[in-house]
Each structure stands twice: as C-alpha cells, then as structure tokens.
C-alpha cells in the first residue's frame, strides 16, 4: 500500500517529508494561525475596496497576493515572520479536518440560498452539465494526463485525477456576474451546476479510487454503484429535510434554536451519509438545503 501511495502521489509524499523536517526544526505558535486569518481578512477587505469600480475581480487579486506570500515564504530566503509561521501552520493542517469543518456549512448555505423557481426552470441544463458534462470532462482530462505526464500512470489513476479536477468552483464567477448585472438564470445555472458537479465528481472519485486500490467492477456494478451513491444521497437529504421542517414547525420565533438546528442538521446529514451510509455527503447536504 505504501509503494502504491508513493507511485500515485509522489509530490505529496515529498511535501510531507519536507513538512515533517521543517516541523522538527521549527515550532510554530498556534496563535500565528489566527494572526494569518486576520491579516487575510484585512487583505481581502483592502483588495475589494481598492478594486471597486474596476474590471479586476478582487478574488483574482487575492489569488495573486496569496501566490506572492507563499513564494516569499517558501521560495526565497526572506522569511515573513509571524505571517510566515501562520502560512506554514495552515499548509500542514489535515485537509480532511479542513473539509469536515467548512464543507457542510458552505454547501448548505449555497443550496439554501438558491431560489426554487429558478432551479425548476434551469434543472435540465444543470443536470446536463453536472452529469454527462462532468463525465466527459473526467475522460478528457484523464486522457490528457495519461499522455502528457511522464509518471507512467495507469488509466485508472489518470481518470481518478481527472475526476478530481472536473469539479469547478465558480464563486468568483458568480460574484462577478452579480456585480455586472447578468441574468439571474445564468447565475443560477452556473451556481447550481457547481453544487451538483461537486457531488458527481466525488462519486466518480470514489469509484476510481476503489478501482485504483484493486477492486474490480463490471459495467453493471458501476451503474449500480453510481445509482446507489447518488440516489441514496438524494433520498437521505429529503429525509433529513422533512424531519428538519417538521421540527422547525414546532419552534416559534426563536432564532437561536432555528439557526442552531439548521446548522447542526447540515453536519449530521453530511457525516451520516459520508461515514455511516457511505454515500455522497455533498449530494445529501445539497438536497437538504434545497
């Protein structure tokens, strides 16, 4: 298993080794991580304020600033002091922990904020882009990786990475469309397709990940796996949503309970689906929010 992991993710192994070596030489203060978050928020506010009225999205400016800070900290001999210590602390955080803390709440907020009548009008386009569109993108990216990268990856490994890269995050695009006054239908299609393709891409990733680890699938088994993971997630999301609505019906004008309940249900639904039932937690929370 260890040799398989090294073959699949050579740069991750290298990064972990370098991170462990640097961690053994340097001890970071946990408060430096909080300082970095505060500075990042200030940079975000300043970028949005300075770029207001221009055609440059402030999210692009934040990307450039982030690359510049990382390059100064890791690529040169000039250290950034407390900011650099915060960068190193955040770069070594467990990615699963990061997803577990932020993903359910972000997914629920995005799906809950979408307008239902717009979703009904755009559902066909959203399903087309998030279903066949993601599968086509996975195959094309996987083929490009297979024939371009010099790592001698198998088709399973190439398609695994292709599935990971097929999930788009149009936060900056949707924000820009809103600022430019684009039609609500276009924004709904892009945002809704993004939510759905997250679920599709994760299902595809789970399939190819098991295949890379040696589990074989027939075409019938693949169709059954995809249907079980996706349709089961929708059913579980509907069930949690139904129970939540019934519970909220007994609460009258208590915003603390309402907010806490909706937040808690999004996390419980995500982990019940992902860890308990082994179906797509992303699709579960998305269905719950809608």
XYZ file of C-alpha atoms in Angstrom:
290
model
C 0.000 0.000 0.000
C 2.833 2.392 0.818
C 4.508 1.846 -2.547
C 1.157 2.380 -4.278
C 0.675 5.691 -2.475
C 4.165 6.845 -3.422
C 3.519 5.942 -7.056
C 0.214 7.842 -7.125
C 1.196 10.914 -5.185
C 4.977 11.446 -5.407
C 4.834 15.168 -4.719
C 2.528 14.718 -1.738
C 4.998 12.281 -0.169
C 7.819 14.724 -0.850
C 5.813 17.559 0.690
C 5.018 15.512 3.785
C 8.675 14.650 4.263
C 9.790 18.243 3.857
C 6.990 19.399 6.132
C 7.956 16.948 8.845
C 11.587 18.008 8.592
C 10.707 21.666 8.841
C 8.309 20.955 11.678
C 11.014 19.221 13.639
C 13.287 22.229 13.283
C 10.721 24.919 13.958
C 7.893 25.180 16.468
C 5.001 27.389 15.430
C 2.775 29.206 17.873
C -0.931 28.317 17.381
C -1.842 31.988 17.669
C 0.126 32.629 14.472
C -2.599 30.770 12.573
C -5.196 33.212 13.926
C -2.974 36.173 13.060
C -2.716 34.921 9.483
C -6.522 34.630 9.206
C -6.939 38.194 10.495
C -4.360 39.543 8.052
C -6.005 37.607 5.206
C -9.368 39.192 6.029
C -7.783 42.651 6.064
C -6.148 41.979 2.684
C -9.497 40.845 1.324
C -11.254 43.990 2.530
C -8.487 46.219 1.162
C -8.497 44.466 -2.230
C -12.258 44.747 -2.579
C -12.182 48.417 -1.561
C -9.307 49.407 -3.846
C -10.605 47.469 -6.859
C -14.179 48.701 -6.546
C -15.186 50.304 -9.820
C -12.519 48.483 -11.823
C -12.890 45.420 -14.018
C -10.453 43.360 -11.958
C -12.251 40.882 -9.645
C -10.891 41.182 -6.142
C -10.791 37.371 -5.856
C -8.181 37.315 -8.624
C -6.165 39.911 -6.718
C -6.348 37.740 -3.600
C -5.062 34.771 -5.607
C -2.073 36.808 -6.797
C -1.390 38.079 -3.268
C -1.565 34.524 -1.895
C 0.864 33.230 -4.518
C 3.225 36.125 -3.769
C 3.166 35.490 0.000
C 3.721 31.760 -0.452
C 6.557 32.382 -2.897
C 8.281 34.759 -0.489
C 7.953 32.336 2.413
C 8.916 29.120 0.652
C 10.812 30.217 -2.454
C 13.222 32.776 -1.060
C 15.441 33.267 1.955
C 13.280 36.179 3.128
C 11.001 34.874 5.864
C 7.752 36.665 6.685
C 7.971 36.356 10.466
C 4.640 35.739 12.185
C 2.816 35.751 8.851
C 5.166 33.068 7.535
C 4.670 30.952 10.646
C 0.909 31.200 10.124
C 1.284 30.172 6.480
C 3.306 27.119 7.482
C 0.793 26.137 10.147
C -2.123 26.324 7.702
C -0.195 24.499 4.972
C 0.349 21.486 7.239
C -3.220 21.235 8.566
C -5.043 17.966 7.926
C -7.067 18.510 4.701
C -9.791 16.127 5.891
C -10.249 18.275 9.000
C -10.498 21.400 6.863
C -13.212 19.824 4.714
C -15.084 18.421 7.707
C -15.257 21.822 9.407
C -16.165 24.071 6.482
C -17.720 21.961 3.710
C -21.147 21.032 5.198
C -21.972 24.605 6.246
C -20.819 26.092 2.920
C -22.772 23.537 0.889
C -25.910 24.056 2.941
C -25.715 27.841 2.676
C -25.232 27.766 -1.092
C -28.081 25.348 -1.758
C -30.401 27.001 0.794
C -29.884 30.435 -0.760
C -30.857 29.325 -4.264
C -34.335 30.267 -5.481
C -36.544 27.243 -6.020
C -38.473 28.570 -9.025
C -35.208 29.386 -10.799
C -33.910 25.886 -10.047
C -37.022 24.352 -11.619
C -36.527 26.418 -14.782
C -32.836 25.567 -15.077
C -32.862 21.979 -13.797
C -32.401 20.380 -17.233
C -29.314 22.473 -18.069
C -27.865 21.939 -14.595
C -28.287 18.156 -14.767
C -26.803 18.043 -18.268
C -23.700 19.957 -17.212
C -23.279 18.236 -13.856
C -23.893 14.691 -15.160
C -22.657 13.979 -18.687
C -20.575 17.171 -18.634
C -18.518 16.030 -15.650
C -18.087 12.532 -17.101
C -16.869 13.937 -20.427
C -14.525 16.326 -18.605
C -13.192 13.448 -16.474
C -12.411 11.356 -19.555
C -10.792 14.235 -21.469
C -8.671 15.360 -18.513
C -7.726 11.792 -17.688
C -6.647 11.191 -21.291
C -4.584 14.389 -21.308
C -2.898 13.411 -18.029
C -2.235 9.883 -19.278
C -0.470 11.025 -22.441
C 1.175 14.193 -21.059
C 2.608 13.381 -17.627
C 5.786 11.260 -17.571
C 4.734 9.244 -14.489
C 3.565 6.078 -16.292
C 0.209 6.272 -14.539
C -2.445 3.705 -15.367
C -5.771 4.715 -16.883
C -7.439 4.266 -13.501
C -5.060 6.684 -11.804
C -5.308 9.235 -14.621
C -9.101 9.138 -14.574
C -9.020 9.438 -10.775
C -7.162 12.742 -11.024
C -9.363 13.775 -13.949
C -12.433 13.310 -11.769
C -10.879 15.429 -9.035
C -10.095 18.260 -11.465
C -13.548 18.183 -13.077
C -15.261 19.799 -10.088
C -15.354 23.561 -10.682
C -15.768 26.264 -8.068
C -17.429 29.320 -9.652
C -17.557 31.525 -6.548
C -15.577 34.295 -8.226
C -17.546 33.904 -11.479
C -20.946 34.129 -9.778
C -19.832 37.139 -7.725
C -18.628 38.843 -10.900
C -21.890 38.089 -12.731
C -23.862 39.641 -9.884
C -21.720 42.776 -9.959
C -22.153 43.064 -13.748
C -25.923 42.623 -13.501
C -26.104 39.394 -15.504
C -29.377 37.484 -15.700
C -30.479 35.506 -12.666
C -30.975 32.421 -14.838
C -27.312 32.366 -15.917
C -26.100 32.757 -12.338
C -28.444 30.001 -11.164
C -27.254 27.598 -13.872
C -23.580 28.176 -13.032
C -24.041 28.026 -9.256
C -26.443 25.072 -9.328
C -24.254 23.136 -11.744
C -21.296 23.748 -9.460
C -23.128 22.289 -6.471
C -24.285 19.262 -8.447
C -20.961 18.588 -10.143
C -19.277 18.531 -6.725
C -21.462 15.563 -5.873
C -20.950 13.917 -9.263
C -17.178 14.377 -9.150
C -16.944 12.925 -5.639
C -18.974 9.876 -6.707
C -16.693 9.396 -9.740
C -13.664 9.861 -7.486
C -14.896 7.194 -5.059
C -15.415 4.779 -7.946
C -11.958 5.207 -9.486
C -10.296 5.328 -6.060
C -11.614 1.867 -5.240
C -10.537 0.656 -8.679
C -7.014 2.014 -8.120
C -6.829 0.139 -4.817
C -7.512 -3.092 -6.678
C -11.280 -3.545 -6.541
C -12.720 -4.622 -9.891
C -16.097 -3.507 -11.249
C -18.228 -4.781 -14.097
C -20.369 -2.338 -16.069
C -23.452 -3.490 -14.153
C -21.649 -2.957 -10.860
C -20.513 0.527 -11.927
C -24.073 1.587 -12.815
C -25.356 0.111 -9.548
C -22.638 1.866 -7.533
C -23.307 5.260 -9.139
C -27.069 4.921 -8.703
C -26.769 3.780 -5.096
C -24.379 6.531 -4.067
C -26.241 9.350 -5.857
C -29.903 8.342 -5.460
C -29.288 7.206 -1.896
C -27.830 10.622 -1.101
C -30.878 12.395 -2.541
C -33.218 10.160 -0.526
C -31.290 10.770 2.700
C -31.234 14.523 2.072
C -35.013 14.531 1.583
C -35.465 12.538 4.792
C -33.322 14.915 6.869
C -35.046 17.896 5.265
C -38.502 16.524 6.055
C -37.612 15.914 9.707
C -35.997 19.361 9.997
C -39.040 21.133 8.581
C -41.330 19.256 10.982
C -39.102 20.190 13.925
C -38.904 23.839 12.860
C -42.706 23.871 12.682
C -42.848 23.466 16.469
C -40.467 26.393 17.048
C -41.995 29.844 17.199
C -39.859 32.970 16.862
C -36.677 31.593 18.422
C -33.869 32.440 16.051
C -31.174 30.816 18.216
C -32.827 27.392 18.024
C -33.650 27.790 14.325
C -30.107 28.731 13.316
C -28.508 26.099 15.548
C -30.861 23.407 14.296
C -30.267 24.106 10.600
C -26.508 24.246 11.140
C -26.442 21.054 13.198
C -28.616 19.126 10.744
C -26.297 20.007 7.845
C -23.320 18.478 9.691
C -25.257 15.451 10.958
C -26.640 14.743 7.472
C -23.200 15.077 5.884
C -21.425 12.714 8.287
C -24.313 10.226 8.397
C -24.203 9.952 4.611
C -20.427 10.084 4.184
C -19.279 7.942 7.083
C -22.331 5.893 8.046
C -24.113 5.024 4.801
C -21.058 5.523 2.526
C -22.983 7.649 0.042
C -22.322 11.168 -1.216
C -22.414 13.644 1.665
C -22.230 16.541 -0.803
C -25.424 15.495 -2.608
C -27.110 14.815 0.735
C -26.456 18.299 2.108
C -27.322 19.900 -1.242
C -30.692 18.106 -1.298
C -31.254 19.016 2.347
C -30.660 22.709 1.669
C -32.918 22.801 -1.379
